mmCIF file of C-alpha atoms and ligand atoms in Angstrom:
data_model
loop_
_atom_site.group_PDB
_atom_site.id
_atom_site.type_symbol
_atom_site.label_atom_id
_atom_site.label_comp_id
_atom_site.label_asym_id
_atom_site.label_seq_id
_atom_site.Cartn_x
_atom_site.Cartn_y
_atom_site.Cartn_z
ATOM 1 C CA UNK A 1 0.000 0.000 0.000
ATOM 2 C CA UNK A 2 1.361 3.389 -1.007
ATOM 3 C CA UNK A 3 0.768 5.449 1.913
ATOM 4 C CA UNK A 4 0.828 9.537 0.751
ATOM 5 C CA UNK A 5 1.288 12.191 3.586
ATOM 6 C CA UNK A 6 1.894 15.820 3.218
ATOM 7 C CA UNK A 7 5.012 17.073 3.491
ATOM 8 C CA UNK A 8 4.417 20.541 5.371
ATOM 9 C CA UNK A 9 8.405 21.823 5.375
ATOM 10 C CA UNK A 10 9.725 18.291 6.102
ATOM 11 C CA UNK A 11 12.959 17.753 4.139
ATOM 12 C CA UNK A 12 12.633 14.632 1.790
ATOM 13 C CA UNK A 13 16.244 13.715 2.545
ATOM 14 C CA UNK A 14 18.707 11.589 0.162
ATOM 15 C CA UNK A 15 17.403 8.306 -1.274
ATOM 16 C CA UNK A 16 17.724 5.122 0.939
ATOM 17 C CA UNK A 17 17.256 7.421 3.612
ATOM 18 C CA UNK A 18 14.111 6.621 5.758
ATOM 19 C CA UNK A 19 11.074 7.961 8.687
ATOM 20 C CA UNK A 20 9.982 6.956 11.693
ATOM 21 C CA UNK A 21 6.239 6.970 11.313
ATOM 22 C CA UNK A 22 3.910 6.607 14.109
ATOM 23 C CA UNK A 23 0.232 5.653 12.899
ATOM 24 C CA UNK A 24 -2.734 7.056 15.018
ATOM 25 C CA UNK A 25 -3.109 5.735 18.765
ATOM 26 C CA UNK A 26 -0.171 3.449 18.213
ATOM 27 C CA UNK A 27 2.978 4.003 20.851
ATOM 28 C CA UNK A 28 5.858 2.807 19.242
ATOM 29 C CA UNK A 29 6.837 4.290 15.222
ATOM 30 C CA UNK A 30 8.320 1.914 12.985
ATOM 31 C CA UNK A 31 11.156 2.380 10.075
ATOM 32 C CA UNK A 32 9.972 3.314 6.491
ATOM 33 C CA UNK A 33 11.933 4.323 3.334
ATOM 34 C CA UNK A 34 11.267 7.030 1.486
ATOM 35 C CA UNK A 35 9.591 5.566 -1.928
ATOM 36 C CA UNK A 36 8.491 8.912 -3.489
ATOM 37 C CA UNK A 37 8.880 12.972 -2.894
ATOM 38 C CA UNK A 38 6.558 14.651 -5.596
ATOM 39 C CA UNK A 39 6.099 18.419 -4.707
ATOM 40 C CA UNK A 40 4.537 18.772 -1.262
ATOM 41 C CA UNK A 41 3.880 14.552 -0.495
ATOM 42 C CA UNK A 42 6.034 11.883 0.971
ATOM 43 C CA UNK A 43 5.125 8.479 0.208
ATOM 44 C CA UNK A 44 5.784 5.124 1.756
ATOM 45 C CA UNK A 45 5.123 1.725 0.389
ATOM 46 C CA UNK A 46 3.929 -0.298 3.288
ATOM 47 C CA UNK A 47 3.588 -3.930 3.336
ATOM 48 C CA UNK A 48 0.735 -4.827 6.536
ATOM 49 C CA UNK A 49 3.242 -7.387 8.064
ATOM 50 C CA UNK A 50 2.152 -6.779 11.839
ATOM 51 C CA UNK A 51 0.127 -4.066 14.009
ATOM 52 C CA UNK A 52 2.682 -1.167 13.690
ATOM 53 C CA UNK A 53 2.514 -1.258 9.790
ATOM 54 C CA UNK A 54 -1.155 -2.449 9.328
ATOM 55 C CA UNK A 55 -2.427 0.950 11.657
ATOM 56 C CA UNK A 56 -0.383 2.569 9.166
ATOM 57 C CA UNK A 57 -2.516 0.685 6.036
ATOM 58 C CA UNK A 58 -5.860 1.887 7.998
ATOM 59 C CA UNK A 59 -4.953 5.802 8.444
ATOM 60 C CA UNK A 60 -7.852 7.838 6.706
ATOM 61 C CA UNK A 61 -7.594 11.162 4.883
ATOM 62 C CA UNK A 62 -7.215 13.442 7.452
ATOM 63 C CA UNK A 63 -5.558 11.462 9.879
ATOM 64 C CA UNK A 64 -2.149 12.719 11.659
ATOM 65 C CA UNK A 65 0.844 10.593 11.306
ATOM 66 C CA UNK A 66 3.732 11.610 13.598
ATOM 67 C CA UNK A 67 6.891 11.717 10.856
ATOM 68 C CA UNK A 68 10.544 12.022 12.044
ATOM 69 C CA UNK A 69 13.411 12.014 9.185
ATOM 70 C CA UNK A 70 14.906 12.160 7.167
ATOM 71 C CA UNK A 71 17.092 9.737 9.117
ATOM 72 C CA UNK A 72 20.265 6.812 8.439
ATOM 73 C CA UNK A 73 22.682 7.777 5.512
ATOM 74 C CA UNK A 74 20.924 7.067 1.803
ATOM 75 C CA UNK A 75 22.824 5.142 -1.004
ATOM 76 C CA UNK A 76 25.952 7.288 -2.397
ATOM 77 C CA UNK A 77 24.204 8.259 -5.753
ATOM 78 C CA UNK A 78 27.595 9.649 -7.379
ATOM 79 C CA UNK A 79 28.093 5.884 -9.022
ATOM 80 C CA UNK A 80 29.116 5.462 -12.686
ATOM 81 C CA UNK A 81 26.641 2.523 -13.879
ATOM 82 C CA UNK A 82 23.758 2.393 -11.283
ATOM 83 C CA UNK A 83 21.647 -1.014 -11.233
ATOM 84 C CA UNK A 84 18.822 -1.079 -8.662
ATOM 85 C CA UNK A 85 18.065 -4.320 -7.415
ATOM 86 C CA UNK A 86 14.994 -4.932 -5.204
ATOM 87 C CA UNK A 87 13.062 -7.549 -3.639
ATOM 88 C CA UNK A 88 9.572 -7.826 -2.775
ATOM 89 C CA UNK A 89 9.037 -4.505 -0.876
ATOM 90 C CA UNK A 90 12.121 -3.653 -0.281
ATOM 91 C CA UNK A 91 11.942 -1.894 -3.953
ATOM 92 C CA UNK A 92 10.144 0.952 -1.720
ATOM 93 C CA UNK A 93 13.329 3.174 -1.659
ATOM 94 C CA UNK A 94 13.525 2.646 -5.522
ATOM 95 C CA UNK A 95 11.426 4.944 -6.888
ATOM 96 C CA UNK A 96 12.981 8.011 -5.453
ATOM 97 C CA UNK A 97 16.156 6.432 -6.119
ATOM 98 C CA UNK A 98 15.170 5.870 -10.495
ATOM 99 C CA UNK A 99 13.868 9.528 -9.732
ATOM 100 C CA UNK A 100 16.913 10.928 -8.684
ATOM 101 C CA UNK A 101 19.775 9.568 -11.245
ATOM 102 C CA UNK A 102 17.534 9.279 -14.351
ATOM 103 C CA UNK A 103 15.918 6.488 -14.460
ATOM 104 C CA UNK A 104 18.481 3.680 -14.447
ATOM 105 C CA UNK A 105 17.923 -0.424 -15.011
ATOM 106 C CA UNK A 106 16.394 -2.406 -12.359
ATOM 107 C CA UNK A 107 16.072 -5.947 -11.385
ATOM 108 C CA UNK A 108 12.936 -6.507 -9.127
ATOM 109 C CA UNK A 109 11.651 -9.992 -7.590
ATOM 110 C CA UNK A 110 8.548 -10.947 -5.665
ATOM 111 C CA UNK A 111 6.985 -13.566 -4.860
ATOM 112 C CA UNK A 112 3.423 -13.254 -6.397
ATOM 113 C CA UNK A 113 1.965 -11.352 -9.550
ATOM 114 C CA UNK A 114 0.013 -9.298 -6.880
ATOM 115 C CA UNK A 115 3.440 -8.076 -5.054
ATOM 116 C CA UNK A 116 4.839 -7.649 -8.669
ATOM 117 C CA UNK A 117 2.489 -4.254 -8.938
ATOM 118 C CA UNK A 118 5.079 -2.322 -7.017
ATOM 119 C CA UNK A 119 7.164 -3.017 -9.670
ATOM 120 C CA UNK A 120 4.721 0.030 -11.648
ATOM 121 C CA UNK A 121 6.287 2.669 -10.164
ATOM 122 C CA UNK A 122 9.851 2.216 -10.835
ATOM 123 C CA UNK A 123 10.636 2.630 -14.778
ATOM 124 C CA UNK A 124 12.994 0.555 -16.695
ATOM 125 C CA UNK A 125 12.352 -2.721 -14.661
ATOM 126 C CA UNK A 126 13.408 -6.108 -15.351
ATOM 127 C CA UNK A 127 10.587 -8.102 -13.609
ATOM 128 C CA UNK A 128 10.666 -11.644 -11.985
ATOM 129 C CA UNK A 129 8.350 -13.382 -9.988
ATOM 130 C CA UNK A 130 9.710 -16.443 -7.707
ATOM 131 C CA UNK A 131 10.710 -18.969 -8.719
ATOM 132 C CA UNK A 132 12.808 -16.589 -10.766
ATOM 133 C CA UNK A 133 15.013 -15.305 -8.958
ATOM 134 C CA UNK A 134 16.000 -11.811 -9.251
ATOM 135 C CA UNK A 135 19.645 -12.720 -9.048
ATOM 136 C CA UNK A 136 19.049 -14.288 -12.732
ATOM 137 C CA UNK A 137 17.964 -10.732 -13.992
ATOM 138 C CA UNK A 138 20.764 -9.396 -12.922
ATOM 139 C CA UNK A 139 23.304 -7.609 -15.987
ATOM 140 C CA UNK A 140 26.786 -7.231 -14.397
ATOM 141 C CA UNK A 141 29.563 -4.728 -14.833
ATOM 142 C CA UNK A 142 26.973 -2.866 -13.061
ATOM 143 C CA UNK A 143 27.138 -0.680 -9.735
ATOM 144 C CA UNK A 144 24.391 -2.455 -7.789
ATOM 145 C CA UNK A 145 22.184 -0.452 -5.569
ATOM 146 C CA UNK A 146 20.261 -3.485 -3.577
ATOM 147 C CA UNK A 147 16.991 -3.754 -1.315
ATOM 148 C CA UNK A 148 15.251 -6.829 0.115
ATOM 149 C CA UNK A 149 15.278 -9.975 1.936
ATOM 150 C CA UNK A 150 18.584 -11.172 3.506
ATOM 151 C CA UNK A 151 18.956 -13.778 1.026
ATOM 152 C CA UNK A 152 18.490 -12.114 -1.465
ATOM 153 C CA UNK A 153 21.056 -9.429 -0.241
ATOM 154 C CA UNK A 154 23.389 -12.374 0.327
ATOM 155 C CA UNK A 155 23.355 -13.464 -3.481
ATOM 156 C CA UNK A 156 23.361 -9.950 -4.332
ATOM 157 C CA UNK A 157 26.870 -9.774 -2.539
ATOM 158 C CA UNK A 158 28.286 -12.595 -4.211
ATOM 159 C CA UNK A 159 28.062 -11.697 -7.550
ATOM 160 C CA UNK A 160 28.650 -7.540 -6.780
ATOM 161 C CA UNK A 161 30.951 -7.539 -3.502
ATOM 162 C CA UNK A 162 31.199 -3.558 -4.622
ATOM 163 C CA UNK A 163 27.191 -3.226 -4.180
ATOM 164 C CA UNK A 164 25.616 -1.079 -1.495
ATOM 165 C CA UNK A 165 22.798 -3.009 0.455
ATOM 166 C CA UNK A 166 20.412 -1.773 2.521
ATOM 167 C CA UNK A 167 20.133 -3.553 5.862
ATOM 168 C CA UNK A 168 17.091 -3.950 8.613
ATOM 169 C CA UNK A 169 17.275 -4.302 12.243
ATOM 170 C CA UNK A 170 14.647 -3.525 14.776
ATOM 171 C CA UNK A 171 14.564 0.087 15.448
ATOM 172 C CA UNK A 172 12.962 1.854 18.435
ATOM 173 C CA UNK A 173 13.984 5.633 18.102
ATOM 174 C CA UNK A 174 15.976 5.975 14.932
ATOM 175 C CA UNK A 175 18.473 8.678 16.013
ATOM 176 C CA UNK A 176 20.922 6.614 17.782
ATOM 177 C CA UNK A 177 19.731 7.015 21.158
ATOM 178 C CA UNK A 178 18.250 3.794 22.177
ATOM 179 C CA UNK A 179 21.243 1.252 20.589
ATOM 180 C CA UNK A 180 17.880 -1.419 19.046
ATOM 181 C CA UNK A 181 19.983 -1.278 15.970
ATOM 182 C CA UNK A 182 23.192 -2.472 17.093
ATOM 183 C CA UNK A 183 25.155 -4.961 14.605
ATOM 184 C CA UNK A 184 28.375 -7.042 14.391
ATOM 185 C CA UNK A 185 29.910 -5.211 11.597
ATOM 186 C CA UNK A 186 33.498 -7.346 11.178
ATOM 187 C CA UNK A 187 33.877 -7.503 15.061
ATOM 188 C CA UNK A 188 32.468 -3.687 15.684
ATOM 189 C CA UNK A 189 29.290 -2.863 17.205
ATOM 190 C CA UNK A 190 27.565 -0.278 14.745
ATOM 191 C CA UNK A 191 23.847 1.450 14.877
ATOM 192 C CA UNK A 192 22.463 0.873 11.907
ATOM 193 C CA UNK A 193 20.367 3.937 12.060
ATOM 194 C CA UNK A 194 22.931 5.761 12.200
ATOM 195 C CA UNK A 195 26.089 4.179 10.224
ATOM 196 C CA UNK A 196 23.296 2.379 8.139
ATOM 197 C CA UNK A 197 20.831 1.353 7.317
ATOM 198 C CA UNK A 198 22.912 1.246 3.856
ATOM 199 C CA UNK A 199 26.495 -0.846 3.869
ATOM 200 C CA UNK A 200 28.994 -1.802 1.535
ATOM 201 C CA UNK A 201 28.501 -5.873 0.896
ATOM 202 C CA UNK A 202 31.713 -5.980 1.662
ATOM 203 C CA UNK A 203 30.593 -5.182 5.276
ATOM 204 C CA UNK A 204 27.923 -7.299 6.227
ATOM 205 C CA UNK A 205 26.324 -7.198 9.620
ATOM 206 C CA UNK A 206 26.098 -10.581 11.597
ATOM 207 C CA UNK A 207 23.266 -9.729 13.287
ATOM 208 C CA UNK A 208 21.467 -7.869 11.483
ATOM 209 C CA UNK A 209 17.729 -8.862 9.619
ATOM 210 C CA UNK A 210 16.573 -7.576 5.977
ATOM 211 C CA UNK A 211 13.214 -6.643 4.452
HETATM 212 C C1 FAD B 1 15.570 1.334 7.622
HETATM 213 C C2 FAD B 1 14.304 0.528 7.437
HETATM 214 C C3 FAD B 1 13.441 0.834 6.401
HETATM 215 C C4 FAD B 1 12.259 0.099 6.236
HETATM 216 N N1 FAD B 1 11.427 0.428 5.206
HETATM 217 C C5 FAD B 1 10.264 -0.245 5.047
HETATM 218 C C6 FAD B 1 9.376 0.127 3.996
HETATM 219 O O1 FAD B 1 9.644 1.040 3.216
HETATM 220 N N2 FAD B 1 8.210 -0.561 3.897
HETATM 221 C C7 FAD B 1 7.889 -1.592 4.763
HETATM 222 O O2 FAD B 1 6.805 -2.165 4.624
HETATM 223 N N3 FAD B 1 8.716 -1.973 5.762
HETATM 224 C C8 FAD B 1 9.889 -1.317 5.928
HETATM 225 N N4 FAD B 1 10.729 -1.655 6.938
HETATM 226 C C9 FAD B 1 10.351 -2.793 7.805
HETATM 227 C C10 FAD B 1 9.373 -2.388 8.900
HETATM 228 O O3 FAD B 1 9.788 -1.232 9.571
HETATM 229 C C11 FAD B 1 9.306 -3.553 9.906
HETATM 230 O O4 FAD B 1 8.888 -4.696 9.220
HETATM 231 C C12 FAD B 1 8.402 -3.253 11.088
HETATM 232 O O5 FAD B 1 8.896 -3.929 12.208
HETATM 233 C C13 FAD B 1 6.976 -3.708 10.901
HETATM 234 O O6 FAD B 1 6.267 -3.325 12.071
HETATM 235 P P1 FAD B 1 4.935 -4.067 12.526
HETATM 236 O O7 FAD B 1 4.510 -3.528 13.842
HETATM 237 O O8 FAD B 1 3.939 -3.996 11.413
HETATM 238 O O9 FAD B 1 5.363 -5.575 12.655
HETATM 239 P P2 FAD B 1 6.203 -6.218 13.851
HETATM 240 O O10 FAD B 1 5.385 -6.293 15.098
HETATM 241 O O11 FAD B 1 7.526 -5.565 13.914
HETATM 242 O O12 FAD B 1 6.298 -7.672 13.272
HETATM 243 C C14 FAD B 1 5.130 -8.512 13.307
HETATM 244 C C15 FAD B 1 5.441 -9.846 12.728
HETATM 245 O O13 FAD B 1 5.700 -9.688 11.316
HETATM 246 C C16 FAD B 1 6.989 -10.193 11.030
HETATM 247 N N5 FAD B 1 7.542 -9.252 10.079
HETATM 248 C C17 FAD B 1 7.932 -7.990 10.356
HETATM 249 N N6 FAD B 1 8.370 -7.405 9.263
HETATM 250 C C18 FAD B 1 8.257 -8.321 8.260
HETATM 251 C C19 FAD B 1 8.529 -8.300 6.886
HETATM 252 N N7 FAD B 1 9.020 -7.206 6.307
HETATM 253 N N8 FAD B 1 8.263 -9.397 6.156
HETATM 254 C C20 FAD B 1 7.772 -10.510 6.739
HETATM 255 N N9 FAD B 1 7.485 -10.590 8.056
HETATM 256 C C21 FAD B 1 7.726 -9.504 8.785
HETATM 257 C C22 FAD B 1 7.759 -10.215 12.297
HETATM 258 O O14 FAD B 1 8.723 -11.248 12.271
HETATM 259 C C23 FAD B 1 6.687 -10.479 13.335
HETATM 260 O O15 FAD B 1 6.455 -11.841 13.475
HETATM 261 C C24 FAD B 1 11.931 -0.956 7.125
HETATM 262 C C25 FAD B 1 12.794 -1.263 8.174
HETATM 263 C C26 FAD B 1 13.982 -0.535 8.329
HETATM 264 C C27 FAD B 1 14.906 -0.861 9.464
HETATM 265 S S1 FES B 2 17.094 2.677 16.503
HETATM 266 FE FE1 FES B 2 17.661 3.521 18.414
HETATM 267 S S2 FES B 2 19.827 3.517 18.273
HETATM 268 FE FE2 FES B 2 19.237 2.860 16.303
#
């Protein structure tokens, strides 16, 4: 579900960057990329995988949705031959991303036809639905922007160690302050709001989990 707030004077931030977003009557905010910033809207592609993002599915027009970003560091954009590669919702950063440098190829995988409409609203797609794997979509001599499932991310890193991956890890605050985020990053303890949530695969967390 595309979820589209206004943006009042909220800064849209750098791709790969994301928001804490609190849904109506709900305590706790949970992490959300940035998938779109048209003039005066921020939009979030939300998959209703528990209560936090469900309450966020239900909000009605007119409902207020506590936003705190932009937040984490964004992919490093200033790459020669971009390739995004995304996997089931974790193409939500995408679109902003295609936005941003032009439109470059993407490989995107889900698991169903149904998931596969995400795949609408980030041009010059390669599409694959499981058992395809998105892996097999994937050109090289590419530099590989990646998004999705740890698995996924794993292959990803195998065949592009260069590749920047976006990581997940529980996150209470976002900001650094409540150390939720902490991963094993080669034997150092990083947040991955802070240093993260986007790593070289050349740096892979040990403990970390992925969309
Ligand atoms: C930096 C960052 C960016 C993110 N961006 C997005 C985004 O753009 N869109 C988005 O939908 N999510 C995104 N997520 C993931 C989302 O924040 C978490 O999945 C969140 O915990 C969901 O909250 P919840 O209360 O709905 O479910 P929780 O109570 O946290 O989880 C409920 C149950 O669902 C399971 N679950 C949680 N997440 C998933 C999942 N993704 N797939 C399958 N099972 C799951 C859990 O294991 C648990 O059993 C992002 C996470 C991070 C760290
Ligand atoms: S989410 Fe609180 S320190 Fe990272």
């Amino acid at each position: 579900m595309l979820l589209r707030l206004e943006r009042g004077d909220v800064d849209p931030g750098i791709p790969g960057q994301f928001f804490m977003l609190e849904a109506p009557g709900r305590l706790l905010p949970r992490p959300m990329s940035l998938c779109l910033a048209p003039p005066g809207e921020l939009a979030f592609l939300i998959d209703p995988t528990g209560p936090g993002t469900r309450a966020l599915c239900a909000a009605r027009p007119g409902d207020e949705i506590h936003v705190l970003g932009p937040l984490g560091n964004g992919f490093d954009l200033d790459v020669p031959r971009p390739l995004l590669v995304g996997g089931g919702v974790g193409v939500a950063p995408f679109p902003y991303v295609s936005e941003q440098l032009g439109a470059p190829p993407a490989a995107l995988g889900f698991r169903s036809a149904w998931h596969a409409e995400a795949a609408a609203l980030v041009p010059n797609a390669e599409v694959v639905i499981d058992p395809v794997l998105v892996t097999d979509a994937m050109p090289s001599g590419h530099d590989v922007l990646a998004c999705g499932p740890e698995p996924m991310l794993e292959a990803v890193r195998t065949l592009a160690p260069d590749a920047q991956l976006a990581w997940e890890a529980p996150m209470a605050c976002g900001f650094g302050a409540c150390f939720g985020c902490v991963v094993d990053v080669d034997g150092e303890l990083k947040r991955l709001c802070i240093e993260g949530p986007i790593l070289c695969a050349s740096s892979t967390p040990a403990a970390a989990s992925t969309r």
